[in-house]
Amino acid sequence: MVTLLKFRPRSRPLPADSDSPLAVHGLTVAYGQQTVLREVDFVAPAASLVAVVGPNGAGKSTFIKAVLGLQPRLAGAVSCYGRAVERQRHLIGYVPQRSSVDWDFPASALDVVTMGLYGRIGWCRPVRARHREQALDCLEQVGMADFARRQIGQLSGGQQQRVFLARALAQDAMLYLMDEPFAGVDAATERAIVDVLRTLKGRGRTVLCVHHDLQTAPDYFEHLLLLAGRVVAAGPINETFTAAALEAAYGVGLPPVAAAVARAG
């Protein structure tokens, strides 16, 4: 079902699909006196790839952080498979923006991926050979096994992103939240990321990605969450990636691909 909303406050019921990988109701977030997101309602379909798009300052990264509880919420409820998201963190994998990571941290690529297993290993418990084998297998899936012993800060941007993707794979989560995984990567890494996303979908996982490239969004993703401080459109991408939705979100100064869609519409 497609949702296309106008910019005015409204009262909406709690999302009905309590078994959804992610259900958000009335999410409102502010930085100081500035409201960044207002009354966001969204239900993510199971086993789906969802692009979170919108203009700069639309609240895309804030949405991901607020869902995870990394950014305080002024209002709203967030559930994962019918329970408060805070109680379901073990079901959620997170890939942060590369710019938010301390790349000088003295850890190898294998160490970083092994961190994704801590939920199963247990904090302060020994990391055994079988755990490192599992982490190495995840690095193999993203083409980074040969760099397992390399310090994370010595890798290129694309290689670093692959390592963080491997860490998410190691978590074996049901819901993945990824903040700009395609930002600043080379073409080979972009293809590797797409392959991993499709593999996760094939395993019944749901992935939400903050994504800036509107041109590739319809090729990589099946569903869309279009934000501009609130939900502009949400639903199957072939129904929501429209002239009306893009114009409502971007207004003046549409990016070239959005302008082309608007002209075609």
CSV table of N, CA, C and O in Angstrom, one decimal, residues 166-229:
chain,number,residue,atom,x,y,z
A,166,ALA,N,30.6,-7.0,6.5
A,166,ALA,CA,30.9,-8.3,7.0
A,166,ALA,C,30.6,-8.5,8.4
A,166,ALA,O,30.1,-9.5,8.9
A,167,ARG,N,30.8,-7.4,9.2
A,167,ARG,CA,30.5,-7.4,10.6
A,167,ARG,C,29.0,-7.6,10.8
A,167,ARG,O,28.5,-8.3,11.7
A,168,ALA,N,28.2,-6.9,10.0
A,168,ALA,CA,26.8,-7.0,10.0
A,168,ALA,C,26.3,-8.4,9.7
A,168,ALA,O,25.4,-9.0,10.3
A,169,LEU,N,27.0,-9.0,8.7
A,169,LEU,CA,26.7,-10.4,8.3
A,169,LEU,C,26.9,-11.3,9.5
A,169,LEU,O,26.2,-12.3,9.8
A,170,ALA,N,28.0,-11.1,10.2
A,170,ALA,CA,28.4,-11.9,11.4
A,170,ALA,C,27.3,-11.8,12.5
A,170,ALA,O,27.1,-12.8,13.2
A,171,GLN,N,26.6,-10.7,12.6
A,171,GLN,CA,25.6,-10.6,13.6
A,171,GLN,C,24.4,-11.5,13.3
A,171,GLN,O,23.6,-11.8,14.2
A,172,ASP,N,24.2,-11.9,12.0
A,172,ASP,CA,23.1,-12.8,11.6
A,172,ASP,C,21.8,-12.2,12.1
A,172,ASP,O,21.0,-12.9,12.7
A,173,ALA,N,21.6,-11.0,11.8
A,173,ALA,CA,20.4,-10.3,12.3
A,173,ALA,C,19.2,-10.6,11.4
A,173,ALA,O,19.3,-11.1,10.3
A,174,MET,N,18.0,-10.2,11.9
A,174,MET,CA,16.8,-10.3,11.1
A,174,MET,C,16.5,-9.0,10.4
A,174,MET,O,15.8,-8.9,9.3
A,175,LEU,N,16.9,-7.9,11.0
A,175,LEU,CA,16.7,-6.5,10.5
A,175,LEU,C,18.0,-5.8,10.5
A,175,LEU,O,18.7,-5.8,11.5
A,176,TYR,N,18.3,-5.2,9.3
A,176,TYR,CA,19.6,-4.5,9.1
A,176,TYR,C,19.2,-3.0,8.9
A,176,TYR,O,18.4,-2.7,8.0
A,177,LEU,N,19.9,-2.1,9.6
A,177,LEU,CA,19.8,-0.7,9.3
A,177,LEU,C,21.2,-0.2,8.9
A,177,LEU,O,22.2,-0.3,9.7
A,178,MET,N,21.3,0.4,7.7
A,178,MET,CA,22.5,0.8,7.1
A,178,MET,C,22.5,2.3,6.7
A,178,MET,O,21.6,2.7,6.0
A,179,ASP,N,23.5,3.0,7.2
A,179,ASP,CA,23.5,4.5,7.0
A,179,ASP,C,24.5,4.8,5.9
A,179,ASP,O,25.7,4.8,6.2
A,180,GLU,N,24.0,5.0,4.8
A,180,GLU,CA,24.8,5.4,3.6
A,180,GLU,C,25.9,4.3,3.3
A,180,GLU,O,27.1,4.7,3.2
A,181,PRO,N,25.6,3.1,3.1
A,181,PRO,CA,26.6,2.1,2.8
A,181,PRO,C,27.3,2.3,1.5
A,181,PRO,O,28.4,1.8,1.3
A,182,PHE,N,26.7,3.0,0.6
A,182,PHE,CA,27.3,3.2,-0.8
A,182,PHE,C,28.1,4.4,-0.9
A,182,PHE,O,28.7,4.7,-1.9
A,183,ALA,N,28.1,5.2,0.2
A,183,ALA,CA,28.8,6.5,0.1
A,183,ALA,C,30.3,6.4,-0.1
A,183,ALA,O,31.0,5.7,0.7
A,184,GLY,N,30.8,7.0,-1.1
A,184,GLY,CA,32.3,7.1,-1.3
A,184,GLY,C,33.0,5.7,-1.6
A,184,GLY,O,34.2,5.6,-1.4
A,185,VAL,N,32.2,4.8,-2.2
A,185,VAL,CA,32.8,3.5,-2.5
A,185,VAL,C,33.0,3.4,-4.0
A,185,VAL,O,32.4,4.0,-4.8
A,186,ASP,N,33.9,2.5,-4.4
A,186,ASP,CA,34.2,2.2,-5.8
A,186,ASP,C,33.1,1.3,-6.4
A,186,ASP,O,32.3,0.8,-5.7
A,187,ALA,N,33.2,1.2,-7.7
A,187,ALA,CA,32.1,0.4,-8.4
A,187,ALA,C,32.1,-1.0,-8.0
A,187,ALA,O,31.1,-1.7,-7.8
A,188,ALA,N,33.3,-1.6,-7.7
A,188,ALA,CA,33.4,-3.0,-7.3
A,188,ALA,C,32.8,-3.2,-6.0
A,188,ALA,O,32.0,-4.2,-5.7
A,189,THR,N,33.0,-2.3,-5.0
A,189,THR,CA,32.4,-2.4,-3.7
A,189,THR,C,30.9,-2.2,-3.8
A,189,THR,O,30.2,-2.9,-3.1
A,190,GLU,N,30.5,-1.3,-4.6
A,190,GLU,CA,29.0,-1.1,-4.8
A,190,GLU,C,28.4,-2.3,-5.2
A,190,GLU,O,27.3,-2.7,-4.7
A,191,ARG,N,29.0,-3.0,-6.2
A,191,ARG,CA,28.4,-4.3,-6.7
A,191,ARG,C,28.4,-5.3,-5.6
A,191,ARG,O,27.4,-6.1,-5.4
A,192,ALA,N,29.5,-5.4,-4.8
A,192,ALA,CA,29.6,-6.3,-3.7
A,192,ALA,C,28.5,-6.1,-2.6
A,192,ALA,O,27.9,-7.0,-2.1
A,193,ILE,N,28.2,-4.8,-2.4
A,193,ILE,CA,27.2,-4.4,-1.4
A,193,ILE,C,25.8,-4.9,-1.9
A,193,ILE,O,25.0,-5.4,-1.1
A,194,VAL,N,25.5,-4.6,-3.2
A,194,VAL,CA,24.3,-5.0,-3.7
A,194,VAL,C,24.1,-6.5,-3.7
A,194,VAL,O,23.0,-7.0,-3.3
A,195,ASP,N,25.1,-7.3,-4.0
A,195,ASP,CA,25.1,-8.7,-3.9
A,195,ASP,C,24.7,-9.2,-2.5
A,195,ASP,O,23.9,-10.1,-2.3
A,196,VAL,N,25.4,-8.5,-1.5
A,196,VAL,CA,25.1,-8.9,-0.1
A,196,VAL,C,23.7,-8.6,0.3
A,196,VAL,O,23.0,-9.4,0.9
A,197,LEU,N,23.2,-7.4,-0.1
A,197,LEU,CA,21.8,-7.0,0.2
A,197,LEU,C,20.8,-8.1,-0.4
A,197,LEU,O,19.9,-8.5,0.3
A,198,ARG,N,21.1,-8.5,-1.6
A,198,ARG,CA,20.2,-9.4,-2.2
A,198,ARG,C,20.2,-10.8,-1.6
A,198,ARG,O,19.2,-11.5,-1.5
A,199,THR,N,21.4,-11.2,-1.1
A,199,THR,CA,21.6,-12.4,-0.4
A,199,THR,C,20.8,-12.4,0.9
A,199,THR,O,20.1,-13.3,1.3
A,200,LEU,N,20.9,-11.2,1.6
A,200,LEU,CA,20.2,-11.1,2.9
A,200,LEU,C,18.7,-11.2,2.6
A,200,LEU,O,17.9,-11.9,3.4
A,201,LYS,N,18.2,-10.5,1.6
A,201,LYS,CA,16.7,-10.6,1.3
A,201,LYS,C,16.4,-12.1,1.0
A,201,LYS,O,15.3,-12.5,1.4
A,202,GLY,N,17.2,-12.8,0.3
A,202,GLY,CA,16.9,-14.2,0.0
A,202,GLY,C,16.9,-15.1,1.2
A,202,GLY,O,16.2,-16.1,1.2
A,203,ARG,N,17.5,-14.6,2.3
A,203,ARG,CA,17.5,-15.3,3.6
A,203,ARG,C,16.3,-14.9,4.4
A,203,ARG,O,16.2,-15.3,5.6
A,204,GLY,N,15.4,-14.0,3.9
A,204,GLY,CA,14.3,-13.6,4.6
A,204,GLY,C,14.5,-12.4,5.5
A,204,GLY,O,13.7,-12.0,6.3
A,205,ARG,N,15.7,-11.7,5.3
A,205,ARG,CA,16.0,-10.5,6.1
A,205,ARG,C,15.4,-9.3,5.5
A,205,ARG,O,15.2,-9.2,4.3
A,206,THR,N,15.3,-8.2,6.4
A,206,THR,CA,14.8,-6.9,5.9
A,206,THR,C,16.0,-5.9,6.1
A,206,THR,O,16.6,-5.9,7.1
A,207,VAL,N,16.2,-5.1,5.1
A,207,VAL,CA,17.3,-4.1,5.1
A,207,VAL,C,16.8,-2.7,4.8
A,207,VAL,O,16.1,-2.6,3.8
A,208,LEU,N,17.1,-1.8,5.7
A,208,LEU,CA,16.8,-0.4,5.4
A,208,LEU,C,18.1,0.3,5.2
A,208,LEU,O,19.0,0.3,6.1
A,209,CYS,N,18.2,1.0,4.1
A,209,CYS,CA,19.5,1.7,3.7
A,209,CYS,C,19.2,3.2,3.5
A,209,CYS,O,18.3,3.5,2.6
A,210,VAL,N,19.9,4.1,4.2
A,210,VAL,CA,19.9,5.5,3.8
A,210,VAL,C,20.7,5.5,2.5
A,210,VAL,O,21.8,5.1,2.4
A,211,HIS,N,20.1,6.1,1.4
A,211,HIS,CA,20.7,6.1,0.1
A,211,HIS,C,20.5,7.4,-0.6
A,211,HIS,O,19.4,8.1,-0.5
A,212,HIS,N,21.6,7.9,-1.2
A,212,HIS,CA,21.5,9.3,-1.8
A,212,HIS,C,21.4,9.2,-3.3
A,212,HIS,O,21.0,10.2,-3.9
A,213,ASP,N,21.8,8.1,-3.9
A,213,ASP,CA,21.8,8.1,-5.4
A,213,ASP,C,20.4,7.7,-5.9
A,213,ASP,O,20.0,6.5,-6.0
A,214,LEU,N,19.6,8.7,-6.3
A,214,LEU,CA,18.2,8.4,-6.8
A,214,LEU,C,18.2,7.6,-8.0
A,214,LEU,O,17.3,6.9,-8.3
A,215,GLN,N,19.3,7.7,-8.8
A,215,GLN,CA,19.3,7.0,-10.1
A,215,GLN,C,19.4,5.5,-9.9
A,215,GLN,O,18.8,4.8,-10.7
A,216,THR,N,20.1,5.1,-8.9
A,216,THR,CA,20.2,3.6,-8.7
A,216,THR,C,19.1,3.1,-7.7
A,216,THR,O,18.9,1.8,-7.6
A,217,ALA,N,18.4,3.9,-7.0
A,217,ALA,CA,17.4,3.5,-6.0
A,217,ALA,C,16.4,2.5,-6.6
A,217,ALA,O,16.2,1.4,-6.0
A,218,PRO,N,15.8,2.7,-7.8
A,218,PRO,CA,14.8,1.8,-8.3
A,218,PRO,C,15.5,0.4,-8.7
A,218,PRO,O,14.8,-0.6,-8.8
A,219,ASP,N,16.8,0.4,-9.0
A,219,ASP,CA,17.4,-0.8,-9.4
A,219,ASP,C,17.8,-1.7,-8.2
A,219,ASP,O,17.8,-2.9,-8.2
A,220,TYR,N,18.2,-1.0,-7.1
A,220,TYR,CA,18.7,-1.7,-5.9
A,220,TYR,C,17.6,-2.1,-4.9
A,220,TYR,O,17.8,-3.1,-4.1
A,221,PHE,N,16.5,-1.3,-4.8
A,221,PHE,CA,15.6,-1.5,-3.8
A,221,PHE,C,14.2,-1.7,-4.3
A,221,PHE,O,13.8,-1.3,-5.4
A,222,GLU,N,13.4,-2.4,-3.4
A,222,GLU,CA,12.0,-2.7,-3.8
A,222,GLU,C,11.0,-1.7,-3.2
A,222,GLU,O,9.9,-1.5,-3.7
A,223,HIS,N,11.4,-1.2,-2.0
A,223,HIS,CA,10.5,-0.3,-1.3
A,223,HIS,C,11.2,1.0,-1.0
A,223,HIS,O,12.4,1.1,-1.0
A,224,LEU,N,10.4,2.1,-0.8
A,224,LEU,CA,10.9,3.4,-0.6
A,224,LEU,C,10.3,4.0,0.7
A,224,LEU,O,9.1,3.9,1.0
A,225,LEU,N,11.1,4.7,1.5
A,225,LEU,CA,10.7,5.6,2.5
A,225,LEU,C,11.3,7.0,2.2
A,225,LEU,O,12.5,7.2,2.3
A,226,LEU,N,10.4,7.9,1.7
A,226,LEU,CA,10.8,9.2,1.3
A,226,LEU,C,10.5,10.2,2.4
A,226,LEU,O,9.4,10.4,2.7
A,227,LEU,N,11.6,10.8,2.9
A,227,LEU,CA,11.5,11.7,4.0
A,227,LEU,C,11.8,13.2,3.6
A,227,LEU,O,12.7,13.4,2.8
A,228,ALA,N,11.2,14.1,4.3
A,228,ALA,CA,11.5,15.5,4.2
A,228,ALA,C,11.1,16.2,5.5
A,228,ALA,O,10.2,17.0,5.5
A,229,GLY,N,11.6,15.7,6.6
A,229,GLY,CA,11.2,16.1,7.9
A,229,GLY,C,10.0,15.3,8.4
A,229,GLY,O,9.7,15.3,9.6
